[in-house]
Coordinates of C-alpha atoms in Angstrom, one line a residue:
M26 CA 0.0 -0.3 0.3
I27 CA 3.3 2.5 0.6
A28 CA 4.6 1.3 -2.4
E29 CA 1.6 1.9 -4.4
F30 CA 1.6 5.6 -2.9
L31 CA 4.7 6.4 -3.5
D32 CA 4.3 5.3 -7.1
G33 CA 1.5 7.3 -7.2
L34 CA 3.5 10.3 -6.1
V35 CA 5.8 9.6 -8.5
R36 CA 3.7 9.4 -11.4
F37 CA 0.7 11.8 -10.4
H38 CA 1.4 15.6 -10.6
F39 CA -2.1 16.4 -8.4
L40 CA -0.4 13.8 -5.5
Q41 CA 2.3 15.6 -5.1
N42 CA 0.0 19.0 -4.9
A43 CA -1.7 17.5 -2.5
L44 CA 1.5 16.2 -0.5
I45 CA 3.0 19.5 -0.3
T46 CA 0.2 21.6 0.3
A47 CA -0.7 19.2 3.4
I48 CA 2.6 19.8 4.9
V49 CA 2.8 23.1 4.6
I50 CA -0.4 23.6 6.1
G51 CA 0.5 21.2 8.8
I52 CA 3.4 23.3 9.4
I53 CA 1.6 27.1 9.5
G54 CA -1.4 25.5 11.4
G55 CA 0.4 24.0 14.2
A56 CA 2.8 27.1 14.6
V57 CA -0.5 29.7 14.5
G58 CA -2.1 27.3 16.7
C59 CA 0.1 27.3 19.7
F60 CA -0.4 31.1 20.1
I61 CA -4.2 30.6 19.8
I62 CA -4.7 28.0 22.1
L63 CA -2.6 29.9 24.7
R64 CA -4.8 32.6 24.7
G65 CA -7.6 30.4 25.3
L66 CA -8.8 31.7 21.8
S67 CA -9.9 28.1 19.8
L68 CA -13.3 29.3 19.1
M69 CA -11.8 32.1 17.7
G70 CA -10.2 30.0 15.3
D71 CA -13.7 28.2 14.5
A72 CA -15.7 31.6 14.2
I73 CA -12.6 33.2 11.5
S74 CA -12.4 29.8 9.3
H75 CA -16.7 29.8 9.2
A76 CA -16.9 33.9 9.0
V77 CA -14.4 33.8 5.5
L78 CA -17.4 31.8 3.5
P79 CA -19.5 35.1 2.8
G80 CA -16.6 36.7 1.6
V81 CA -15.9 33.9 -0.9
A82 CA -19.3 33.5 -2.0
L83 CA -19.4 37.5 -2.4
S84 CA -16.2 37.6 -4.6
Y85 CA -17.2 34.7 -6.6
I86 CA -20.6 37.2 -7.7
L87 CA -18.3 39.9 -7.7
G88 CA -16.1 38.0 -10.2
I89 CA -12.7 39.3 -8.0
N90 CA -10.3 36.9 -6.2
F91 CA -11.9 35.1 -3.5
F92 CA -8.7 35.5 -1.3
I93 CA -9.3 39.1 -1.0
G94 CA -13.1 38.9 -0.4
A95 CA -11.9 35.9 2.1
I96 CA -9.5 38.0 4.0
L97 CA -11.5 41.2 4.1
F98 CA -14.7 39.1 6.3
G99 CA -11.9 37.3 8.3
L100 CA -10.7 40.2 9.6
F101 CA -14.4 42.1 10.0
A102 CA -15.5 39.0 11.9
A103 CA -12.3 39.4 14.5
G104 CA -13.1 43.1 14.9
L105 CA -16.9 42.4 15.2
I106 CA -16.4 39.7 18.1
T107 CA -13.7 42.1 20.0
A108 CA -16.2 45.4 19.9
I109 CA -19.0 42.8 21.3
K110 CA -16.8 41.5 23.8
N111 CA -15.5 44.7 24.5
H112 CA -18.6 47.1 24.6
S113 CA -21.2 44.9 26.4
P114 CA -21.6 42.7 29.3
I115 CA -21.4 39.7 26.8
K116 CA -18.6 37.1 27.2
S117 CA -16.2 36.3 24.3
D118 CA -17.8 32.8 23.4
T119 CA -21.5 34.3 23.2
A120 CA -19.9 36.7 20.6
I121 CA -18.0 34.1 18.9
G122 CA -21.3 32.1 18.7
I123 CA -23.6 35.1 17.4
T124 CA -20.8 35.8 14.7
F125 CA -20.1 32.5 13.5
S126 CA -23.2 31.4 13.2
S127 CA -24.7 34.5 11.3
F128 CA -21.8 34.6 9.0
L129 CA -22.2 31.1 8.1
A130 CA -25.7 31.5 7.2
L131 CA -25.2 34.3 5.4
G132 CA -22.6 32.5 3.8
V133 CA -24.6 29.9 2.5
V134 CA -27.3 32.1 1.4
L135 CA -24.8 33.9 -1.0
I136 CA -23.9 31.0 -2.6
G137 CA -27.3 30.0 -3.2
V138 CA -27.5 33.4 -5.0
A139 CA -24.3 32.8 -6.5
N140 CA -25.1 29.3 -7.9
S141 CA -22.4 27.5 -7.1
S142 CA -23.4 24.3 -4.6
T143 CA -20.5 22.3 -5.8
D144 CA -18.1 25.1 -4.5
L145 CA -20.2 25.1 -1.7
F146 CA -19.2 21.1 -0.9
H147 CA -15.8 22.2 -1.5
I148 CA -15.6 25.1 0.3
L149 CA -17.0 23.4 3.4
F150 CA -15.0 19.8 3.2
G151 CA -12.0 21.4 0.3
N152 CA -10.4 18.6 -1.8
I153 CA -6.8 18.1 -1.4
L154 CA -6.3 16.4 -4.3
A155 CA -7.7 19.0 -6.6
V156 CA -5.2 21.8 -5.5
Q157 CA -3.7 23.5 -8.7
D158 CA -0.3 24.5 -9.0
R159 CA -1.2 28.4 -8.4
E160 CA -2.9 27.4 -5.3
M161 CA 0.0 25.3 -3.8
W162 CA 2.0 28.4 -4.6
V163 CA -0.1 31.0 -2.7
T164 CA -0.3 28.6 -0.1
I165 CA 3.3 28.3 0.3
L166 CA 3.8 31.9 0.1
V167 CA 1.3 32.9 2.3
S168 CA 2.7 30.4 4.9
L169 CA 6.2 31.6 4.5
G170 CA 4.9 35.1 5.0
V171 CA 3.2 34.0 8.4
L172 CA 6.4 32.2 9.7
A173 CA 8.4 35.2 8.8
C174 CA 5.8 37.1 11.1
I175 CA 6.0 35.0 14.0
T176 CA 9.4 34.9 14.1
L177 CA 9.7 38.6 13.8
F178 CA 7.2 39.4 16.3
F179 CA 7.8 36.5 18.5
R180 CA 8.6 38.1 21.9
P181 CA 5.8 40.4 21.6
L182 CA 3.6 37.7 20.8
L183 CA 4.6 35.7 23.9
L184 CA 4.8 38.3 26.4
T185 CA 0.7 39.4 25.5
S186 CA -0.1 35.9 25.1
F187 CA 1.1 34.8 28.5
D188 CA 0.9 37.8 30.3
P189 CA -1.2 41.0 28.6
I190 CA -1.0 42.9 31.7
L191 CA 2.4 43.1 32.2
A192 CA 3.3 43.3 28.4
K193 CA 1.0 46.7 28.3
S194 CA 3.2 47.8 31.5
M195 CA 6.0 47.3 29.4
G196 CA 4.8 49.3 26.3
F197 CA 3.4 46.6 24.0
K198 CA 0.3 47.5 21.9
V199 CA -1.8 44.0 23.2
A200 CA -4.6 44.9 21.5
G201 CA -2.6 45.2 18.0
Y202 CA -0.7 42.2 18.8
H203 CA -4.1 40.6 19.1
Y204 CA -5.3 41.9 15.8
L205 CA -2.0 40.8 14.1
L206 CA -2.6 36.9 15.3
M207 CA -6.3 37.5 14.0
G208 CA -5.0 38.6 10.8
L209 CA -2.7 35.6 10.9
L210 CA -5.3 33.6 11.8
T211 CA -7.4 34.5 8.6
L212 CA -4.6 34.1 6.2
V213 CA -4.2 30.4 7.3
S214 CA -7.9 30.1 7.1
V215 CA -8.4 31.4 4.0
T216 CA -5.1 29.2 2.4
A217 CA -6.1 25.8 4.0
M218 CA -9.9 26.3 2.7
Q219 CA -9.0 24.6 -0.6
S220 CA -7.4 21.7 1.5
V221 CA -9.6 20.9 4.4
G222 CA -12.1 23.2 4.3
T223 CA -13.8 25.8 6.5
I224 CA -15.3 23.2 8.6
L225 CA -12.2 21.0 9.8
I226 CA -9.8 23.8 9.7
V227 CA -9.9 24.8 13.1
A228 CA -8.9 20.9 14.0
L229 CA -5.5 21.7 11.9
F230 CA -5.1 25.1 14.5
I231 CA -6.2 23.1 18.1
T232 CA -5.1 19.7 17.6
P233 CA -1.0 19.5 17.0
A234 CA -1.2 22.4 19.4
A235 CA -2.9 21.2 22.1
T236 CA -0.9 17.7 21.8
A237 CA 2.6 20.1 22.0
Y238 CA 1.3 21.3 24.6
L239 CA 0.8 17.9 26.4
Y240 CA 4.8 17.8 26.1
T241 CA 6.3 20.9 27.1
N242 CA 6.6 24.3 28.9
S243 CA 8.5 26.3 26.3
L244 CA 6.7 28.1 23.6
K245 CA 9.8 27.8 21.3
A246 CA 9.6 23.7 21.5
M247 CA 5.8 23.7 21.6
I248 CA 5.7 25.7 18.0
F249 CA 8.3 23.2 16.8
L250 CA 6.3 20.3 18.0
S251 CA 2.9 21.3 16.9
S252 CA 4.0 21.9 13.3
F253 CA 5.9 18.9 13.2
L254 CA 2.7 16.6 14.3
G255 CA 0.4 19.1 11.9
A256 CA 3.0 17.7 8.8
L257 CA 3.0 14.5 10.2
A258 CA -0.8 14.1 10.6
S259 CA -0.8 15.6 7.1
V260 CA 1.3 13.3 5.5
L261 CA -0.3 10.3 6.8
G262 CA -4.1 11.6 6.8
L263 CA -3.6 12.1 2.9
F264 CA -1.9 8.3 2.5
I265 CA -5.1 7.2 4.3
G266 CA -7.2 9.4 2.6
Y267 CA -5.8 8.5 -0.8
S268 CA -5.3 4.7 -0.4
F269 CA -8.6 3.8 1.1
N270 CA -10.1 6.4 -1.3
I271 CA -12.0 8.6 2.3
A272 CA -11.9 12.3 1.9
A273 CA -8.2 13.0 2.9
G274 CA -8.9 16.3 4.9
S275 CA -11.2 14.4 7.6
S276 CA -8.4 11.7 7.3
I277 CA -5.9 14.5 8.5
V278 CA -8.1 15.7 11.0
L279 CA -8.6 12.0 12.4
T280 CA -5.0 11.4 12.3
A281 CA -4.2 14.5 14.4
A282 CA -6.6 13.2 16.9
V283 CA -5.5 10.0 17.2
F284 CA -2.0 11.9 18.0
F285 CA -3.8 13.3 20.5
A286 CA -5.7 10.6 22.0
I287 CA -2.6 8.5 22.6
S288 CA -0.6 11.5 24.1
F289 CA -3.1 12.1 26.3
V290 CA -2.3 8.9 28.1
I291 CA 1.5 9.0 27.8
A292 CA 2.4 12.6 27.7
P293 CA 4.7 13.4 30.9
K294 CA 3.0 16.2 31.9
Q295 CA -0.3 14.2 32.2
G296 CA 1.6 11.9 34.4
N297 CA -0.8 8.7 34.0
I298 CA 2.1 6.1 33.2
K299 CA 3.1 7.1 36.7
K300 CA -0.1 6.6 37.8
I301 CA -0.3 3.1 36.6
F302 CA 3.0 2.2 37.7
S303 CA 2.8 3.6 41.2
A304 CA -0.6 1.3 41.3
H305 CA 1.2 -2.0 40.5
H306 CA 3.8 -1.3 42.9

């Protein structure tokens, strides 16, 4: 089966594109996801990945590049959620719930207007085996840009994630870095949409990062481990999807979930192994 997959990789251009795109998205989703879970913004990833849907639909209707519409709507949703949270007694999870369900509904309505139901399925669930050369290169370029941003602003992002009050007293613009992170999250969501679809993107942000969090207390180590796990889940998921003819995007997400389940049992932070041994002695 592995030989068949490797043979397919040599022979089929679409499979090469899928593999490269999957690895890149696994790496970048894993890196951005670390900041998302440290800030307790896991639901924000969910909201933004769904909020890009009306942007995509509107771009189809207007005949412009869907990237532009998606990014504008993603940032708009992030701003809206922050505004509702800051200017009312409503907590952020409620603001996120209201925003993302409304945007998702609006997206479905607009896609109905645009008459592109096949596209809707691809947008929601992705199709990594259909990624074209241009989409692959866009994914690579966006990912390099996002990684450069994380490297450049690593210290302020680290400080504002762990201790926003201290960061503020040191003169860091906490809100500015929040929006920078939301911008990166939106960019990655839009890029990953073609491969895993808006429904599953969140899993690529959260699951590898949560798994890495079980093993380390250092943010740098967490980012490297999370990116590695994201890439590994992408490769294995694509292999399973291709070999057994099941949806590759879903296979990738389930593979990442299996890594988490195993780590939940064996990771040193959990201390489960110690408990088992001490129970036997």
